GROMACS .gro file of C-alpha atoms in nm:
model
  338
    1UNK     CA    1  -2.532  -6.053  -1.541
    2UNK     CA    2  -2.304  -6.343  -1.618
    3UNK     CA    3  -2.010  -6.436  -1.397
    4UNK     CA    4  -1.731  -6.687  -1.438
    5UNK     CA    5  -1.501  -6.768  -1.154
    6UNK     CA    6  -1.147  -6.876  -1.223
    7UNK     CA    7  -0.916  -6.993  -0.936
    8UNK     CA    8  -0.545  -6.965  -0.977
    9UNK     CA    9  -0.294  -7.121  -0.749
   10UNK     CA   10  -0.074  -6.840  -0.607
   11UNK     CA   11   0.249  -7.005  -0.726
   12UNK     CA   12   0.160  -6.941  -1.094
   13UNK     CA   13   0.375  -6.770  -1.357
   14UNK     CA   14   0.183  -6.444  -1.307
   15UNK     CA   15   0.427  -6.355  -1.027
   16UNK     CA   16   0.258  -6.509  -0.717
   17UNK     CA   17   0.521  -6.664  -0.482
   18UNK     CA   18   0.436  -6.900  -0.196
   19UNK     CA   19   0.605  -7.163  -0.001
   20UNK     CA   20   0.581  -7.533  -0.093
   21UNK     CA   21   0.235  -7.659  -0.012
   22UNK     CA   22   0.009  -7.355  -0.024
   23UNK     CA   23  -0.279  -7.557   0.144
   24UNK     CA   24  -0.525  -7.477  -0.139
   25UNK     CA   25  -0.471  -7.095  -0.112
   26UNK     CA   26  -0.580  -6.933  -0.444
   27UNK     CA   27  -0.602  -6.610  -0.612
   28UNK     CA   28  -0.945  -6.591  -0.776
   29UNK     CA   29  -1.041  -6.398  -1.091
   30UNK     CA   30  -1.417  -6.351  -1.143
   31UNK     CA   31  -1.537  -6.246  -1.496
   32UNK     CA   32  -1.828  -6.014  -1.515
   33UNK     CA   33  -2.013  -5.875  -1.811
   34UNK     CA   34  -2.185  -5.610  -1.610
   35UNK     CA   35  -2.087  -5.272  -1.761
   36UNK     CA   36  -1.852  -5.443  -2.000
   37UNK     CA   37  -1.653  -5.751  -1.969
   38UNK     CA   38  -1.391  -5.735  -1.685
   39UNK     CA   39  -1.244  -5.933  -1.398
   40UNK     CA   40  -1.246  -5.880  -1.021
   41UNK     CA   41  -0.966  -6.028  -0.821
   42UNK     CA   42  -0.970  -6.172  -0.471
   43UNK     CA   43  -0.820  -6.454  -0.263
   44UNK     CA   44  -0.947  -6.770  -0.108
   45UNK     CA   45  -0.777  -6.967   0.179
   46UNK     CA   46  -0.530  -6.689   0.233
   47UNK     CA   47  -0.304  -6.881   0.464
   48UNK     CA   48   0.001  -6.992   0.256
   49UNK     CA   49  -0.024  -6.681   0.017
   50UNK     CA   50   0.332  -6.537   0.064
   51UNK     CA   51   0.610  -6.330  -0.118
   52UNK     CA   52   0.530  -6.106  -0.407
   53UNK     CA   53   0.237  -6.093  -0.638
   54UNK     CA   54   0.167  -5.897  -0.954
   55UNK     CA   55  -0.198  -5.857  -1.048
   56UNK     CA   56  -0.214  -5.898  -1.431
   57UNK     CA   57  -0.364  -5.613  -1.637
   58UNK     CA   58  -0.557  -5.865  -1.857
   59UNK     CA   59  -0.667  -6.214  -1.771
   60UNK     CA   60  -0.830  -6.514  -1.944
   61UNK     CA   61  -0.819  -6.658  -2.282
   62UNK     CA   62  -1.020  -6.623  -2.610
   63UNK     CA   63  -1.353  -6.461  -2.565
   64UNK     CA   64  -1.292  -6.441  -2.192
   65UNK     CA   65  -0.970  -6.238  -2.224
   66UNK     CA   66  -1.055  -5.903  -2.048
   67UNK     CA   67  -0.902  -5.638  -1.822
   68UNK     CA   68  -0.872  -5.668  -1.451
   69UNK     CA   69  -1.046  -5.361  -1.320
   70UNK     CA   70  -1.142  -5.434  -0.955
   71UNK     CA   71  -0.993  -5.566  -0.638
   72UNK     CA   72  -1.281  -5.702  -0.429
   73UNK     CA   73  -1.376  -5.581  -0.079
   74UNK     CA   74  -1.147  -5.760   0.167
   75UNK     CA   75  -1.012  -5.937  -0.148
   76UNK     CA   76  -0.657  -5.983  -0.012
   77UNK     CA   77  -0.733  -5.933   0.353
   78UNK     CA   78  -0.525  -6.129   0.592
   79UNK     CA   79  -0.296  -6.266   0.311
   80UNK     CA   80   0.075  -6.298   0.377
   81UNK     CA   81   0.211  -6.125   0.064
   82UNK     CA   82   0.501  -5.887   0.119
   83UNK     CA   83   0.468  -5.699  -0.208
   84UNK     CA   84   0.172  -5.637  -0.450
   85UNK     CA   85   0.183  -5.468  -0.782
   86UNK     CA   86  -0.149  -5.317  -0.903
   87UNK     CA   87  -0.192  -5.261  -1.285
   88UNK     CA   88  -0.319  -4.941  -1.450
   89UNK     CA   89  -0.636  -5.124  -1.553
   90UNK     CA   90  -0.762  -5.126  -1.193
   91UNK     CA   91  -1.022  -4.849  -1.136
   92UNK     CA   92  -1.175  -4.963  -0.818
   93UNK     CA   93  -1.040  -5.130  -0.498
   94UNK     CA   94  -1.300  -5.233  -0.237
   95UNK     CA   95  -1.331  -5.170   0.133
   96UNK     CA   96  -1.042  -5.317   0.341
   97UNK     CA   97  -0.914  -5.505   0.033
   98UNK     CA   98  -0.570  -5.521   0.201
   99UNK     CA   99  -0.675  -5.506   0.566
  100UNK     CA  100  -0.480  -5.706   0.818
  101UNK     CA  101  -0.207  -5.796   0.576
  102UNK     CA  102   0.053  -5.801   0.850
  103UNK     CA  103   0.345  -5.884   0.623
  104UNK     CA  104   0.269  -5.636   0.338
  105UNK     CA  105   0.562  -5.394   0.307
  106UNK     CA  106   0.525  -5.251  -0.041
  107UNK     CA  107   0.227  -5.177  -0.276
  108UNK     CA  108   0.311  -5.042  -0.635
  109UNK     CA  109   0.060  -4.881  -0.849
  110UNK     CA  110   0.120  -4.879  -1.221
  111UNK     CA  111   0.179  -4.542  -1.388
  112UNK     CA  112  -0.134  -4.402  -1.543
  113UNK     CA  113  -0.373  -4.585  -1.312
  114UNK     CA  114  -0.706  -4.399  -1.285
  115UNK     CA  115  -0.813  -4.503  -0.940
  116UNK     CA  116  -1.013  -4.223  -0.771
  117UNK     CA  117  -1.004  -4.324  -0.401
  118UNK     CA  118  -0.837  -4.531  -0.137
  119UNK     CA  119  -1.138  -4.705   0.009
  120UNK     CA  120  -1.245  -4.726   0.380
  121UNK     CA  121  -0.995  -4.945   0.579
  122UNK     CA  122  -0.794  -5.020   0.253
  123UNK     CA  123  -0.466  -5.088   0.436
  124UNK     CA  124  -0.604  -5.103   0.791
  125UNK     CA  125  -0.360  -5.282   1.036
  126UNK     CA  126  -0.096  -5.349   0.772
  127UNK     CA  127   0.166  -5.338   1.033
  128UNK     CA  128   0.463  -5.408   0.798
  129UNK     CA  129   0.366  -5.136   0.540
  130UNK     CA  130   0.656  -4.894   0.536
  131UNK     CA  131   0.580  -4.638   0.258
  132UNK     CA  132   0.315  -4.563   0.014
  133UNK     CA  133   0.294  -4.335  -0.298
  134UNK     CA  134  -0.065  -4.232  -0.364
  135UNK     CA  135  -0.146  -4.222  -0.738
  136UNK     CA  136  -0.208  -3.877  -0.879
  137UNK     CA  137  -0.563  -3.988  -0.975
  138UNK     CA  138  -0.670  -4.054  -0.611
  139UNK     CA  139  -0.852  -3.756  -0.457
  140UNK     CA  140  -0.980  -3.919  -0.141
  141UNK     CA  141  -0.827  -4.121   0.130
  142UNK     CA  142  -1.127  -4.260   0.305
  143UNK     CA  143  -1.170  -4.333   0.676
  144UNK     CA  144  -0.944  -4.575   0.854
  145UNK     CA  145  -0.749  -4.632   0.531
  146UNK     CA  146  -0.416  -4.659   0.701
  147UNK     CA  147  -0.532  -4.714   1.066
  148UNK     CA  148  -0.293  -4.924   1.265
  149UNK     CA  149  -0.012  -4.896   1.012
  150UNK     CA  150   0.249  -4.885   1.278
  151UNK     CA  151   0.557  -4.904   1.047
  152UNK     CA  152   0.433  -4.653   0.792
  153UNK     CA  153   0.691  -4.382   0.785
  154UNK     CA  154   0.672  -4.229   0.435
  155UNK     CA  155   0.357  -4.109   0.250
  156UNK     CA  156   0.347  -3.923  -0.087
  157UNK     CA  157  -0.002  -3.787  -0.097
  158UNK     CA  158  -0.003  -3.688  -0.455
  159UNK     CA  159  -0.317  -3.470  -0.531
  160UNK     CA  160  -0.536  -3.582  -0.251
  161UNK     CA  161  -0.827  -3.354  -0.170
  162UNK     CA  162  -0.978  -3.522   0.144
  163UNK     CA  163  -0.842  -3.728   0.424
  164UNK     CA  164  -1.114  -3.924   0.606
  165UNK     CA  165  -1.183  -3.983   0.967
  166UNK     CA  166  -0.906  -4.179   1.144
  167UNK     CA  167  -0.734  -4.244   0.816
  168UNK     CA  168  -0.395  -4.237   0.978
  169UNK     CA  169  -0.493  -4.334   1.331
  170UNK     CA  170  -0.210  -4.501   1.519
  171UNK     CA  171   0.056  -4.449   1.253
  172UNK     CA  172   0.322  -4.407   1.515
  173UNK     CA  173   0.622  -4.423   1.278
  174UNK     CA  174   0.488  -4.139   1.060
  175UNK     CA  175   0.699  -3.845   1.195
  176UNK     CA  176   0.643  -3.616   0.900
  177UNK     CA  177   0.406  -3.577   0.608
  178UNK     CA  178   0.387  -3.314   0.331
  179UNK     CA  179   0.014  -3.215   0.307
  180UNK     CA  180  -0.058  -3.112  -0.062
  181UNK     CA  181  -0.193  -2.777  -0.181
  182UNK     CA  182  -0.483  -2.974  -0.337
  183UNK     CA  183  -0.606  -3.073   0.023
  184UNK     CA  184  -0.949  -2.939   0.111
  185UNK     CA  185  -1.057  -3.128   0.428
  186UNK     CA  186  -0.896  -3.318   0.710
  187UNK     CA  187  -1.145  -3.555   0.882
  188UNK     CA  188  -1.220  -3.624   1.253
  189UNK     CA  189  -0.913  -3.774   1.421
  190UNK     CA  190  -0.750  -3.810   1.085
  191UNK     CA  191  -0.405  -3.820   1.236
  192UNK     CA  192  -0.511  -3.935   1.585
  193UNK     CA  193  -0.221  -4.095   1.783
  194UNK     CA  194   0.030  -4.061   1.490
  195UNK     CA  195   0.390  -3.989   1.542
  196UNK     CA  196   0.407  -3.656   1.358
  197UNK     CA  197   0.653  -3.414   1.498
  198UNK     CA  198   0.543  -3.110   1.293
  199UNK     CA  199   0.250  -3.027   1.071
  200UNK     CA  200   0.192  -2.750   0.810
  201UNK     CA  201  -0.169  -2.741   0.715
  202UNK     CA  202  -0.202  -2.575   0.364
  203UNK     CA  203  -0.409  -2.271   0.282
  204UNK     CA  204  -0.636  -2.492   0.083
  205UNK     CA  205  -0.787  -2.656   0.381
  206UNK     CA  206  -1.094  -2.435   0.430
  207UNK     CA  207  -1.420  -2.402   0.629
  208UNK     CA  208  -1.681  -2.366   0.352
  209UNK     CA  209  -2.045  -2.272   0.356
  210UNK     CA  210  -2.276  -2.479   0.139
  211UNK     CA  211  -2.645  -2.553   0.086
  212UNK     CA  212  -2.750  -2.901   0.194
  213UNK     CA  213  -3.002  -3.135   0.049
  214UNK     CA  214  -3.289  -2.969   0.242
  215UNK     CA  215  -3.190  -2.622   0.110
  216UNK     CA  216  -3.042  -2.512   0.445
  217UNK     CA  217  -2.707  -2.335   0.486
  218UNK     CA  218  -2.438  -2.555   0.640
  219UNK     CA  219  -2.072  -2.545   0.719
  220UNK     CA  220  -1.823  -2.799   0.609
  221UNK     CA  221  -1.525  -2.808   0.839
  222UNK     CA  222  -1.186  -2.795   0.684
  223UNK     CA  223  -1.034  -2.940   1.002
  224UNK     CA  224  -1.214  -3.208   1.186
  225UNK     CA  225  -1.258  -3.275   1.544
  226UNK     CA  226  -0.947  -3.418   1.709
  227UNK     CA  227  -0.761  -3.410   1.383
  228UNK     CA  228  -0.422  -3.427   1.550
  229UNK     CA  229  -0.531  -3.540   1.900
  230UNK     CA  230  -0.284  -3.736   2.109
  231UNK     CA  231   0.003  -3.681   1.868
  232UNK     CA  232   0.244  -3.688   2.169
  233UNK     CA  233   0.546  -3.617   1.965
  234UNK     CA  234   0.408  -3.312   1.778
  235UNK     CA  235   0.622  -3.006   1.849
  236UNK     CA  236   0.511  -2.746   1.599
  237UNK     CA  237   0.183  -2.676   1.410
  238UNK     CA  238   0.130  -2.422   1.139
  239UNK     CA  239  -0.232  -2.358   1.054
  240UNK     CA  240  -0.337  -2.255   0.707
  241UNK     CA  241  -0.512  -1.933   0.630
  242UNK     CA  242  -0.841  -2.102   0.526
  243UNK     CA  243  -0.937  -2.218   0.865
  244UNK     CA  244  -1.194  -2.015   1.064
  245UNK     CA  245  -1.262  -2.261   1.354
  246UNK     CA  246  -1.004  -2.466   1.543
  247UNK     CA  247  -1.240  -2.745   1.656
  248UNK     CA  248  -1.264  -2.935   1.970
  249UNK     CA  249  -0.951  -3.156   2.048
  250UNK     CA  250  -0.793  -3.042   1.717
  251UNK     CA  251  -0.457  -3.046   1.904
  252UNK     CA  252  -0.579  -3.202   2.228
  253UNK     CA  253  -0.319  -3.369   2.449
  254UNK     CA  254  -0.028  -3.296   2.219
  255UNK     CA  255   0.192  -3.289   2.521
  256UNK     CA  256   0.510  -3.191   2.330
  257UNK     CA  257   0.353  -2.911   2.133
  258UNK     CA  258   0.578  -2.599   2.186
  259UNK     CA  259   0.474  -2.357   1.916
  260UNK     CA  260   0.152  -2.279   1.711
  261UNK     CA  261   0.132  -2.057   1.416
  262UNK     CA  262  -0.223  -1.898   1.377
  263UNK     CA  263  -0.348  -1.700   1.074
  264UNK     CA  264  -0.591  -1.406   1.058
  265UNK     CA  265  -0.869  -1.622   0.936
  266UNK     CA  266  -0.924  -1.806   1.276
  267UNK     CA  267  -1.238  -1.673   1.449
  268UNK     CA  268  -1.299  -1.938   1.704
  269UNK     CA  269  -1.111  -2.187   1.928
  270UNK     CA  270  -1.356  -2.440   2.054
  271UNK     CA  271  -1.420  -2.602   2.391
  272UNK     CA  272  -1.543  -2.942   2.476
  273UNK     CA  273  -1.794  -3.096   2.232
  274UNK     CA  274  -2.092  -3.298   2.343
  275UNK     CA  275  -2.330  -3.501   2.120
  276UNK     CA  276  -2.684  -3.597   2.265
  277UNK     CA  277  -2.548  -3.493   2.610
  278UNK     CA  278  -2.241  -3.741   2.587
  279UNK     CA  279  -1.897  -3.607   2.597
  280UNK     CA  280  -1.714  -3.669   2.260
  281UNK     CA  281  -1.411  -3.437   2.244
  282UNK     CA  282  -1.218  -3.208   2.480
  283UNK     CA  283  -1.089  -2.856   2.412
  284UNK     CA  284  -0.894  -2.766   2.106
  285UNK     CA  285  -0.568  -2.737   2.310
  286UNK     CA  286  -0.652  -2.937   2.613
  287UNK     CA  287  -0.352  -3.091   2.798
  288UNK     CA  288  -0.077  -2.905   2.610
  289UNK     CA  289   0.153  -2.853   2.900
  290UNK     CA  290   0.457  -2.773   2.681
  291UNK     CA  291   0.295  -2.497   2.470
  292UNK     CA  292   0.509  -2.173   2.525
  293UNK     CA  293   0.471  -1.970   2.210
  294UNK     CA  294   0.184  -1.865   1.983
  295UNK     CA  295   0.270  -1.681   1.660
  296UNK     CA  296  -0.018  -1.480   1.529
  297UNK     CA  297  -0.057  -1.303   1.197
  298UNK     CA  298  -0.264  -1.016   1.344
  299UNK     CA  299  -0.239  -0.755   1.617
  300UNK     CA  300  -0.337  -0.775   1.983
  301UNK     CA  301  -0.680  -0.640   1.932
  302UNK     CA  302  -0.756  -0.885   1.659
  303UNK     CA  303  -0.635  -1.168   1.890
  304UNK     CA  304  -0.888  -1.055   2.153
  305UNK     CA  305  -1.162  -1.076   1.892
  306UNK     CA  306  -1.103  -1.453   1.865
  307UNK     CA  307  -1.375  -1.642   2.055
  308UNK     CA  308  -1.169  -1.877   2.271
  309UNK     CA  309  -1.376  -2.103   2.491
  310UNK     CA  310  -1.252  -2.041   2.859
  311UNK     CA  311  -1.494  -2.268   3.048
  312UNK     CA  312  -1.335  -2.576   3.191
  313UNK     CA  313  -1.496  -2.911   3.134
  314UNK     CA  314  -1.451  -3.211   3.358
  315UNK     CA  315  -1.449  -3.568   3.221
  316UNK     CA  316  -1.348  -3.872   3.434
  317UNK     CA  317  -1.229  -3.611   3.698
  318UNK     CA  318  -0.989  -3.471   3.438
  319UNK     CA  319  -1.008  -3.088   3.378
  320UNK     CA  320  -1.008  -2.992   3.009
  321UNK     CA  321  -0.964  -2.634   2.890
  322UNK     CA  322  -0.784  -2.396   2.657
  323UNK     CA  323  -0.555  -2.256   2.928
  324UNK     CA  324  -0.235  -2.364   2.723
  325UNK     CA  325  -0.309  -2.130   2.437
  326UNK     CA  326  -0.446  -1.851   2.656
  327UNK     CA  327  -0.137  -1.856   2.873
  328UNK     CA  328   0.134  -1.908   2.612
  329UNK     CA  329   0.352  -1.617   2.510
  330UNK     CA  330   0.195  -1.441   2.211
  331UNK     CA  331   0.391  -1.288   1.922
  332UNK     CA  332   0.176  -1.047   1.709
  333UNK     CA  333   0.213  -0.932   1.346
  334UNK     CA  334   0.410  -1.235   1.245
  335UNK     CA  335   0.456  -1.136   0.889
  336UNK     CA  336   0.671  -1.440   0.806
  337UNK     CA  337   0.358  -1.649   0.864
  338UNK     CA  338   0.257  -1.798   0.531
   0.00000   0.00000   0.00000
């Protein structure tokens, strides 16, 4: 495999803008012939890289003229760019490629881009990022992708199928989000500590049974442990008809939660979860002191058939239980439930 590294000062005509005296900060294009000639882009000496930057679709000259197809893992991490444009030629963006870009406000993806996933920690701790439009080609938002993006208030999720663990952890400005009908799974603590005020989980999010690599039957959770835990502004939750189990801490300590819509598909509301004897998550509805109304698609007998964990667990002298959902006013046969 042959590689050629070309360093480009950020103030070049390609669109990079930095203040006078960039202190040697560079955008680097590494040419590879592995799997076809292409470039991977990254940065060196990120202090001084500021303003807007447009990654070119093609780079180099003569025989070395080739598409830019990759952004390296941690490639732009810690840089001071406020806006970055990503060309349609990019098919892979590495882990934490834009992590800790505190000043990054906007990322634009070119129309027709065929990027398949937002990698682990891709925009982690981009505190200035305000909005994102996920390309239609992206099917997975991996773990911690937007963790700590405290200014993120608008997300267009396109055709995403999976949202990974803690993907939107700490996105306190994210008050609303439209979960697409393509969505299949929401990972553990995916929206942990986010600012959501309401959530409507689509029917497409399902608990599915599959055969694992050892030939054994296993269940893939549609909704992960603590998926909306500590969403202290959440007032209303509507659960889609594909979910059989409301897992531990799914809506734990959502202290403003007033109403929950539950479909016929729900068979179990879990209690505390322990792993190797160690406490991991509290009850599905622990600490929900504001919960007053439960709207259920079935009748009273069907409600009684749901296995709701009634045993109280104690962790750090705090009592955790599902009393909130047990004691709330129940409304049966809610035909308007979708």
